[in-house]
mmCIF file of C-alpha atoms and ligand atoms in Angstrom:
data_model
loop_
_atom_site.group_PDB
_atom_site.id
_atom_site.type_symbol
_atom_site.label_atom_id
_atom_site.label_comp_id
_atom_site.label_asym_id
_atom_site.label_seq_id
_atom_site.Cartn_x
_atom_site.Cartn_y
_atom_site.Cartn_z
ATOM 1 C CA UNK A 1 -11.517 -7.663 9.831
ATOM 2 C CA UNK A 2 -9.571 -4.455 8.960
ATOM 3 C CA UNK A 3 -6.711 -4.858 7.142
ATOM 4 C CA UNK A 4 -2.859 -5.386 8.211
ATOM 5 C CA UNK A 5 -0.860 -2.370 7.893
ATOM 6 C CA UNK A 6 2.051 -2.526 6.139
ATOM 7 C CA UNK A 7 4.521 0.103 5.858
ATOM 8 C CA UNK A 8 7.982 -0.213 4.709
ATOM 9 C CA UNK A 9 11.386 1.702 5.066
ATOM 10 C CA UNK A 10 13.238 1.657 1.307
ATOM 11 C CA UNK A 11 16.649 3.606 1.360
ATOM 12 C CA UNK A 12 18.784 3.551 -1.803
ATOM 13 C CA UNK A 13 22.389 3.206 -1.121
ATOM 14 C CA UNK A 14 23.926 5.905 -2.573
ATOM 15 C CA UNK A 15 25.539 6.735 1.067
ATOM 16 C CA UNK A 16 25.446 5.864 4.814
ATOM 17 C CA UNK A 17 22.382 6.666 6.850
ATOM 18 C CA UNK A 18 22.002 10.231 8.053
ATOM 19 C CA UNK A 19 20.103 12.125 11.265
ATOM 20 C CA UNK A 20 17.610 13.105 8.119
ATOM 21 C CA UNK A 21 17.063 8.991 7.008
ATOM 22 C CA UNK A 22 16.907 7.913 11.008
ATOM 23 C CA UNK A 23 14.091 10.403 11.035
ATOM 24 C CA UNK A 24 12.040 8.659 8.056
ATOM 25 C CA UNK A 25 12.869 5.505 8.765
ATOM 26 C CA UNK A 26 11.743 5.613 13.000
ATOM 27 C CA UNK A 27 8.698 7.301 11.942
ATOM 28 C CA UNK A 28 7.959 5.005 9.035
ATOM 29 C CA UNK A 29 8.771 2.838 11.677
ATOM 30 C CA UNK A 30 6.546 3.959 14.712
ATOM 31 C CA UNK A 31 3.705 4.266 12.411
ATOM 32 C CA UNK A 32 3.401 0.881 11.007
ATOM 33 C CA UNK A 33 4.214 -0.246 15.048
ATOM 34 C CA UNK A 34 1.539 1.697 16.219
ATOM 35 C CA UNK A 35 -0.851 0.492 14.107
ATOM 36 C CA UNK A 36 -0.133 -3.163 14.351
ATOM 37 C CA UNK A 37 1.564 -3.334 11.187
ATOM 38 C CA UNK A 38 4.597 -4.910 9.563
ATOM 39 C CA UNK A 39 7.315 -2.965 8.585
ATOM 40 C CA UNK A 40 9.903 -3.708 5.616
ATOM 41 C CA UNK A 41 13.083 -3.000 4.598
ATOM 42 C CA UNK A 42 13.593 -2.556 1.056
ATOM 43 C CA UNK A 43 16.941 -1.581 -0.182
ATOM 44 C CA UNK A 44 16.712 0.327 -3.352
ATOM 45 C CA UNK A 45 19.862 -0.573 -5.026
ATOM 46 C CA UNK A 46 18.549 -0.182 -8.816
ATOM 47 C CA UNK A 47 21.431 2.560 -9.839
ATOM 48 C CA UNK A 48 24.969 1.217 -9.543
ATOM 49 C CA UNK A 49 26.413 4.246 -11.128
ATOM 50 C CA UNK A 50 24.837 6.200 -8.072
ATOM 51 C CA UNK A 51 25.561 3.963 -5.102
ATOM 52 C CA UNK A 52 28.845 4.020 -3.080
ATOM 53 C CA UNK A 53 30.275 0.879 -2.348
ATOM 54 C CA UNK A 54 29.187 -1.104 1.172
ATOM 55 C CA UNK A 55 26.817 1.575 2.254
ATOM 56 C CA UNK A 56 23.992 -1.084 1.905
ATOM 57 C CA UNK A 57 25.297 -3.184 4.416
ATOM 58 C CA UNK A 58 26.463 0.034 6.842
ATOM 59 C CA UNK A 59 22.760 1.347 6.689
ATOM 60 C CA UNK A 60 21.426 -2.388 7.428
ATOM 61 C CA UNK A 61 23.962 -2.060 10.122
ATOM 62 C CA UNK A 62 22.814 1.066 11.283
ATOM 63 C CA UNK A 63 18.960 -0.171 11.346
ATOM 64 C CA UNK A 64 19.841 -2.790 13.643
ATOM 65 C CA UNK A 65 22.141 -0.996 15.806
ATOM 66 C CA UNK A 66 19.265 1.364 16.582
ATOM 67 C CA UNK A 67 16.595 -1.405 17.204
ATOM 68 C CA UNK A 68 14.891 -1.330 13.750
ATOM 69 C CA UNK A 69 14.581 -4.731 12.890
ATOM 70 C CA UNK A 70 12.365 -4.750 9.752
ATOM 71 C CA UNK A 71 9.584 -7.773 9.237
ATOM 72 C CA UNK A 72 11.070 -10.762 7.291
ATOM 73 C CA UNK A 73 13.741 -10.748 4.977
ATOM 74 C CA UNK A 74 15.387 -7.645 3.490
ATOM 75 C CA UNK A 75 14.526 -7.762 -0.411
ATOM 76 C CA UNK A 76 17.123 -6.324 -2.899
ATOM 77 C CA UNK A 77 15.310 -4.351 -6.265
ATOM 78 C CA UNK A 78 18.484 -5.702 -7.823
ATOM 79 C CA UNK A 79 17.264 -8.631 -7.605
ATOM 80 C CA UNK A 80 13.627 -8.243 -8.981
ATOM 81 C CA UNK A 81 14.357 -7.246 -12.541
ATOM 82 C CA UNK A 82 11.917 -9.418 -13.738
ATOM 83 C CA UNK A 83 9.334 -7.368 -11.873
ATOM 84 C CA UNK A 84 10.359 -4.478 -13.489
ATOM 85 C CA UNK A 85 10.194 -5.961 -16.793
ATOM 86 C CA UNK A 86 6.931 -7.823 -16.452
ATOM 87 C CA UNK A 87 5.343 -4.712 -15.463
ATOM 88 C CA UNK A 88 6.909 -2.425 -18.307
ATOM 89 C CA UNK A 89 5.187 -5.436 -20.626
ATOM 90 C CA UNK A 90 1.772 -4.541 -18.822
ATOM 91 C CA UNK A 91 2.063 -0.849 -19.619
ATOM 92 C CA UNK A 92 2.915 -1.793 -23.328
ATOM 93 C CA UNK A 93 -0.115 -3.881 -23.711
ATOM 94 C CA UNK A 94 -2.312 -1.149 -22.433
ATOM 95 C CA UNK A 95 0.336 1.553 -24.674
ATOM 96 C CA UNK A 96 1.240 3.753 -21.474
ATOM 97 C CA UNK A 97 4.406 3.976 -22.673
ATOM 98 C CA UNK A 98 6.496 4.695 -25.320
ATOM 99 C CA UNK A 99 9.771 5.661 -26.721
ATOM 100 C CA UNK A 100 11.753 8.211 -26.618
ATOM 101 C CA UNK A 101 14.882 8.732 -28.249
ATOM 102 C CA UNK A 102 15.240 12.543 -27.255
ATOM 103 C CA UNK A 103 18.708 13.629 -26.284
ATOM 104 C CA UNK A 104 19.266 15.629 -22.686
ATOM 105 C CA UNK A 105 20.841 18.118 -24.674
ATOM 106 C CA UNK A 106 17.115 18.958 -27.071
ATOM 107 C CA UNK A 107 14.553 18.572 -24.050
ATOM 108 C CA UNK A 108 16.956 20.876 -21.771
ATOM 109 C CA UNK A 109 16.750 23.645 -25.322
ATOM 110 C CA UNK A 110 12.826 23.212 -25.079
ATOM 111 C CA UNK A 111 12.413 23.944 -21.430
ATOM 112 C CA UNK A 112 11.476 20.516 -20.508
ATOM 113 C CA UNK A 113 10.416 17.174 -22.281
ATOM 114 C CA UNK A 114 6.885 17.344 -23.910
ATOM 115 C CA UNK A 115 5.228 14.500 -25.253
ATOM 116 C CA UNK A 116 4.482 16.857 -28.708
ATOM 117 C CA UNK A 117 7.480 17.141 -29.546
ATOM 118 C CA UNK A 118 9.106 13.695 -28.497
ATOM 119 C CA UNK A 119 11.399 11.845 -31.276
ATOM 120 C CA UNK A 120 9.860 8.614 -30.901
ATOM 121 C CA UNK A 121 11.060 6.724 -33.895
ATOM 122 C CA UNK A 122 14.601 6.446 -34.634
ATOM 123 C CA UNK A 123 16.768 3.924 -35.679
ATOM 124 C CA UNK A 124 18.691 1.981 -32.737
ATOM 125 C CA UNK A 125 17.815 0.987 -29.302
ATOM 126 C CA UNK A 126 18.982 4.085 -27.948
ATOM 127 C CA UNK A 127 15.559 5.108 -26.370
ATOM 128 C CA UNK A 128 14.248 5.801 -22.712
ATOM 129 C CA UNK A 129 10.840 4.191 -22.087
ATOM 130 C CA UNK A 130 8.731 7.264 -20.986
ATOM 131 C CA UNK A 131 4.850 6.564 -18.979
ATOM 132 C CA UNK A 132 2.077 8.284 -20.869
ATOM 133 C CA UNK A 133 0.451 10.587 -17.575
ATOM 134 C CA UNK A 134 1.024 13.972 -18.452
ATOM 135 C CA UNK A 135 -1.315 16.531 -18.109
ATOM 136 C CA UNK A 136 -3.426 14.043 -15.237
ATOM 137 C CA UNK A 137 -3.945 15.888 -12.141
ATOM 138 C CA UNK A 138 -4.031 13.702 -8.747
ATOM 139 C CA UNK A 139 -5.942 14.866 -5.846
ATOM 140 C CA UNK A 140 -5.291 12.997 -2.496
ATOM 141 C CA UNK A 141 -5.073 13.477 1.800
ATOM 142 C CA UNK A 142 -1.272 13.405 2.664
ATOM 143 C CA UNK A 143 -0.780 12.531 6.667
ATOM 144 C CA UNK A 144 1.134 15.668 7.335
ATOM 145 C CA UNK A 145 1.203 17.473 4.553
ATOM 146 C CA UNK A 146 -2.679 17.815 4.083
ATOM 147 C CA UNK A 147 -4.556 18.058 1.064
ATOM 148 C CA UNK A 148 -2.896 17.830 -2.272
ATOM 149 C CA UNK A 149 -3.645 18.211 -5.560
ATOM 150 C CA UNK A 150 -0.613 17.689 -8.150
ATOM 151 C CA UNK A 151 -0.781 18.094 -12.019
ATOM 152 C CA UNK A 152 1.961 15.736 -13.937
ATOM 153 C CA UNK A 153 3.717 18.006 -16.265
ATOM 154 C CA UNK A 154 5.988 15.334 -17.983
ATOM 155 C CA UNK A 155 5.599 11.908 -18.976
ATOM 156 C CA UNK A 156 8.317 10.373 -16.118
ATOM 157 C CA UNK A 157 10.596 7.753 -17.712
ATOM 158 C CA UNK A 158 10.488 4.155 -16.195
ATOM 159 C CA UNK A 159 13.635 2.729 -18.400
ATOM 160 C CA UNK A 160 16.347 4.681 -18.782
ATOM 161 C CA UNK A 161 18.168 4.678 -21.944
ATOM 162 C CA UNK A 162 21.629 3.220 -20.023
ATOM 163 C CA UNK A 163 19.100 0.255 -19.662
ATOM 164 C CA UNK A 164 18.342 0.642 -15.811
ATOM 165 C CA UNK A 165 14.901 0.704 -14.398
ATOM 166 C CA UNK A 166 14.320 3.777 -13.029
ATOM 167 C CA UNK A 167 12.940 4.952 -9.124
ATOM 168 C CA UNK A 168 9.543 5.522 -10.246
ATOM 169 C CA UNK A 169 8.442 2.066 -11.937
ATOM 170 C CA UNK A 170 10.625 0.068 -9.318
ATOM 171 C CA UNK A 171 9.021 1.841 -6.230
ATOM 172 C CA UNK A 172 5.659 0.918 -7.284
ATOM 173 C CA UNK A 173 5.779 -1.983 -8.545
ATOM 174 C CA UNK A 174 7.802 -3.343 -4.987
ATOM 175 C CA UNK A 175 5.155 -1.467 -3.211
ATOM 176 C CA UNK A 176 2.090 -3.502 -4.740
ATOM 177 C CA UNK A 177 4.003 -7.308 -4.794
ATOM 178 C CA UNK A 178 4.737 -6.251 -1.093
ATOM 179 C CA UNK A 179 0.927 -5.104 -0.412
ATOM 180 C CA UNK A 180 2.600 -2.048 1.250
ATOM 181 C CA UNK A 181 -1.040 0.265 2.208
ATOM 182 C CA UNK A 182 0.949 2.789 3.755
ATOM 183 C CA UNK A 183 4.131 4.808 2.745
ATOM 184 C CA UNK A 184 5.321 6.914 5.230
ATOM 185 C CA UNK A 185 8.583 9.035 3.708
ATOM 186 C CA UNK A 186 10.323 12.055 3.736
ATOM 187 C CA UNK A 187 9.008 15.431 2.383
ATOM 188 C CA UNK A 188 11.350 15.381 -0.481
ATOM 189 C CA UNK A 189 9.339 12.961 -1.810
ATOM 190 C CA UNK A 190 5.819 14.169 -2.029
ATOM 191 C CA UNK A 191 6.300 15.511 -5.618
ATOM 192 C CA UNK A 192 6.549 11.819 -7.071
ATOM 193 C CA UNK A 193 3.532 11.001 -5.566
ATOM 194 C CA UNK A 194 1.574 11.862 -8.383
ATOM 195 C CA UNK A 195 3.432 9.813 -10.938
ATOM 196 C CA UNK A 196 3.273 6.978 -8.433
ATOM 197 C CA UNK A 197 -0.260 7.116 -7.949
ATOM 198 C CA UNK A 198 -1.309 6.802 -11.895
ATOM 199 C CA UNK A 199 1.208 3.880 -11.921
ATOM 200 C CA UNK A 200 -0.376 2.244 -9.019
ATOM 201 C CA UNK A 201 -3.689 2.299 -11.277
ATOM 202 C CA UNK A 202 -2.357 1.616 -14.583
ATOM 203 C CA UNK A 203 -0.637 -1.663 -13.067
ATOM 204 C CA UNK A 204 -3.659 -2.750 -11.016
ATOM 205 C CA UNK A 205 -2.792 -2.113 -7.863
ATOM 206 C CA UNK A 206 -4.533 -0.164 -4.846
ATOM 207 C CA UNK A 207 -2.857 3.564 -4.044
ATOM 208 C CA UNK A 208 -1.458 3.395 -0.630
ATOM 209 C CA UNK A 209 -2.129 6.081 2.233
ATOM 210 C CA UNK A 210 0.505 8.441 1.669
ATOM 211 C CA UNK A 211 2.081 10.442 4.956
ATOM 212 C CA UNK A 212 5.223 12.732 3.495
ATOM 213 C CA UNK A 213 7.344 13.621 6.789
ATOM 214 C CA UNK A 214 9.382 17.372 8.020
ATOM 215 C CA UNK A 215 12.884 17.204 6.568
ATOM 216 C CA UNK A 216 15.439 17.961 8.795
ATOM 217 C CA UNK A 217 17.124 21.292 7.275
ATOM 218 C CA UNK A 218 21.375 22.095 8.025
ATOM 219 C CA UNK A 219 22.026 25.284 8.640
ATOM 220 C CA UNK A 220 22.129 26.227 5.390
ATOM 221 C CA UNK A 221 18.460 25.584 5.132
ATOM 222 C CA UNK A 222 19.001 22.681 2.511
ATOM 223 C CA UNK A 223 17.760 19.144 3.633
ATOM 224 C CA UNK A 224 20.460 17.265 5.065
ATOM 225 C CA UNK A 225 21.549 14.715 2.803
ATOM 226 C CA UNK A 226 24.222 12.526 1.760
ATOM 227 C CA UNK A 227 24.970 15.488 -1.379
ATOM 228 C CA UNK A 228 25.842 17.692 1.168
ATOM 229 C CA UNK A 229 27.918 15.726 3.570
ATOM 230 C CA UNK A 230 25.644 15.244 6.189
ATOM 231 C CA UNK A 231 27.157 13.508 8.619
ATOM 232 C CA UNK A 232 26.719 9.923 8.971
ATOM 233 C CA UNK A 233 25.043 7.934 12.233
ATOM 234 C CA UNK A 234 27.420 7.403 15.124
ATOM 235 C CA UNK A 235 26.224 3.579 15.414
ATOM 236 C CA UNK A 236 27.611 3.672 18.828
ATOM 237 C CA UNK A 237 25.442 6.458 19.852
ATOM 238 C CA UNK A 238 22.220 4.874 18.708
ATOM 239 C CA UNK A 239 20.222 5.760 21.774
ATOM 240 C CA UNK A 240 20.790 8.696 21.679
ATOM 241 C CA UNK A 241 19.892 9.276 18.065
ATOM 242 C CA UNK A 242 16.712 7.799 18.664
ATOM 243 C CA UNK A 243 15.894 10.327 21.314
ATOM 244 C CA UNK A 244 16.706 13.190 19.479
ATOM 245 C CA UNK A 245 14.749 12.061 16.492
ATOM 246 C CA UNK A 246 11.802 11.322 18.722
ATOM 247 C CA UNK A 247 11.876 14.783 19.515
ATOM 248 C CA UNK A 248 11.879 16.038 16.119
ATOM 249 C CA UNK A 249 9.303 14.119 15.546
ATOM 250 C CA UNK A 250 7.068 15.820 18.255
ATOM 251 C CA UNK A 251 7.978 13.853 20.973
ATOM 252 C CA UNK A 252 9.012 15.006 24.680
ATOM 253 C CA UNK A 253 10.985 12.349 25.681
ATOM 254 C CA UNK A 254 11.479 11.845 29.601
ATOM 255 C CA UNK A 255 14.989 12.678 30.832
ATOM 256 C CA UNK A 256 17.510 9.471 31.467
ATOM 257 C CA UNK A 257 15.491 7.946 28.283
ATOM 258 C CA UNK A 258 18.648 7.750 26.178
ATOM 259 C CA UNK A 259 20.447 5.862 28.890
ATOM 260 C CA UNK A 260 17.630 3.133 27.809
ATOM 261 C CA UNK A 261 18.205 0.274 24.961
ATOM 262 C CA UNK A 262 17.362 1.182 21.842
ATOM 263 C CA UNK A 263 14.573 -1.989 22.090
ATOM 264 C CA UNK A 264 13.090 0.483 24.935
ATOM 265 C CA UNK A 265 12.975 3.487 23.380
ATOM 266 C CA UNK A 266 10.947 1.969 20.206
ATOM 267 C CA UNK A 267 8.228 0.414 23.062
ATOM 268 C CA UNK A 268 8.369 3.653 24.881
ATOM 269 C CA UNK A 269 7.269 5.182 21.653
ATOM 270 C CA UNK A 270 5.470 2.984 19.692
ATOM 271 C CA UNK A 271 3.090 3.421 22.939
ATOM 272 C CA UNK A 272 2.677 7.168 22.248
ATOM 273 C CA UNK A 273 3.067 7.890 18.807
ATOM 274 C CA UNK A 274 0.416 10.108 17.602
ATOM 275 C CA UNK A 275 0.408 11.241 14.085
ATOM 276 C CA UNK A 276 -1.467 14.494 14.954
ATOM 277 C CA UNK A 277 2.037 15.139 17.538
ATOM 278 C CA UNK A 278 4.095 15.797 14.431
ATOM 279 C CA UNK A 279 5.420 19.378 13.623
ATOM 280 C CA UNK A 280 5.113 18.976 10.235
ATOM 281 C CA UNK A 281 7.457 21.926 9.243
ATOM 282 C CA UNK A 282 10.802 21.574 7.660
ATOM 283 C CA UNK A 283 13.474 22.711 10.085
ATOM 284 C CA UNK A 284 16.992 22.152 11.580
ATOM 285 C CA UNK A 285 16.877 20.005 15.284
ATOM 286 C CA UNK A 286 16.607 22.248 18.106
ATOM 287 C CA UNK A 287 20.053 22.159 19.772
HETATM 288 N N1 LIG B 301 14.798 5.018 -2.280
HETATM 289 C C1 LIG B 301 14.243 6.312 -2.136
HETATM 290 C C2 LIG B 301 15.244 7.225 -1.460
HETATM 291 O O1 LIG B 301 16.122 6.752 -0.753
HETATM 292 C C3 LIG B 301 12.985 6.351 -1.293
HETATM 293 C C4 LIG B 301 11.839 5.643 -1.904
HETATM 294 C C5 LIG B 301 10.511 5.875 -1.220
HETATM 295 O O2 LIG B 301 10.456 5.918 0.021
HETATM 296 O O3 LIG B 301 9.521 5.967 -1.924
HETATM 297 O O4 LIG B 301 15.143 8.425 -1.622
#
């Protein structure tokens, strides 16, 4: 029997959900859908310092309001600490990682942080815990983005020295105790992939397909985002949303669609999605 897709949706709340995140998240969505699959939410709140107070709940509003009702309960990385820590211990047992008490202000004066010239003994527990993968080169098929082959040039750090886990070691580690196969996410985020697939290994786990989607661009040809104001989702307008990001998304959606549900716009894709429809260039939505 082949094997259940799972694919998940994992926003961090650092700001309410933009045209940019509808995009990742409906064809994250659509993906899994189309393929029989579950879909998760995972909300990525491992950064207090970062997030903005109640936008975790607004963009689990904002999911729902547009029809995307993920599989099972939400889970909460601030909540699965333990995970983080448990797998930190399996890296130090196998001594991919170390410390390193380097200062932002002496790796920004040598260009970057090399593992050569680390301080990695010093008195105190002010240390980061960096992953030992520098220098590996990763070779894999991306979805949309095609073939890829991406050299590590820095040893990422997994604990930071304020004591929070960071992106890298939480993402992975979710994505294996979820048995997520497929990660379907937003451009921006096909650097890390890398990183993320020598952690995958190094903690036992399978490397997912990987399928990096277009960003949607402003006009200022940066990706909208919530560091530069995009605008949030009009909840109330959640049809419609879904319609234009179907067509950013390669879609030619009938006219009198957006007058539908949202719960009949996701079946009236999730019928036709076709990953080979995608225009997989970065660009602003076609007024
Ligand atoms: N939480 C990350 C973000 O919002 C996304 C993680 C991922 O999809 O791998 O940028």
């Amino acid at each position: 029997m082949p094997e259940q897709y799972i694919g998940r949706f994992a926003p961090s709340p650092t700001g309410p959900l933009h045209f940019g995140s509808l995009v990742c998240a409906l064809g994250s969505y659509l993906d899994a859908i189309a393929h029989g699959g579950h879909w998760l939410v995972r909300m990525e709140d491992l950064d207090p310092p970062r997030e903005m107070p109640g936008a975790a709940e607004r963009i689990l509003h904002a999911l729902h309001a547009h029809g995307l009702h993920g599989h099972g309960e939400t889970v909460w990385q601030s909540h699965r600490h333990h995970l983080y820590k448990t797998a930190l211990e399996k890296l130090q047992a196998q001594q991919l990682i170390y410390r390193c008490h380097c200062t932002r202000e002496q790796i920004r004066r040598a260009g970057g942080h090399r593992r050569e010239n680390c301080i990695t003994e010093s008195e105190g527990d002010n240390y980061a815990l960096r992953f030992r993968c520098a220098g590996t080169q990763e070779t894999f098929h991306d979805l949309w983005q095609g073939e890829q082959t991406q050299i590590v040039d820095e040893d990422p750090i997994l604990k930071r020295k304020d004591g929070l886990y960071a992106y890298q070691l939480a993402v992975v580690v979710d994505d294996i105790a979820q048995g997520v196969n497929c990660v379907v996410r937003g451009a921006d985020l096909l650097d890390c992939t890398g990183v993320q697939s020598q952690l995958f290994r190094a903690l036992g786990g399978r490397v997912p397909q990987f399928g990096h989607l277009p960003l949607v661009m402003n006009e200022g040809g940066q990706k909208l985002s919530k560091q530069n104001h995009a605008a949030p989702l009009d909840d109330k307008n959640a049809s419609a949303n879904l319609v234009q990001a179907l067509g950013f998304l390669g879609f030619h959606p009938p006219p009198g669609l957006e007058s539908k549900l949202p719960a009949q716009i996701l079946s009236w894709a999730s019928a036709r999605w076709q990953r080979q429809a995608v225009d997989r260039r970065n660009r602003q939505l076609a007024q």
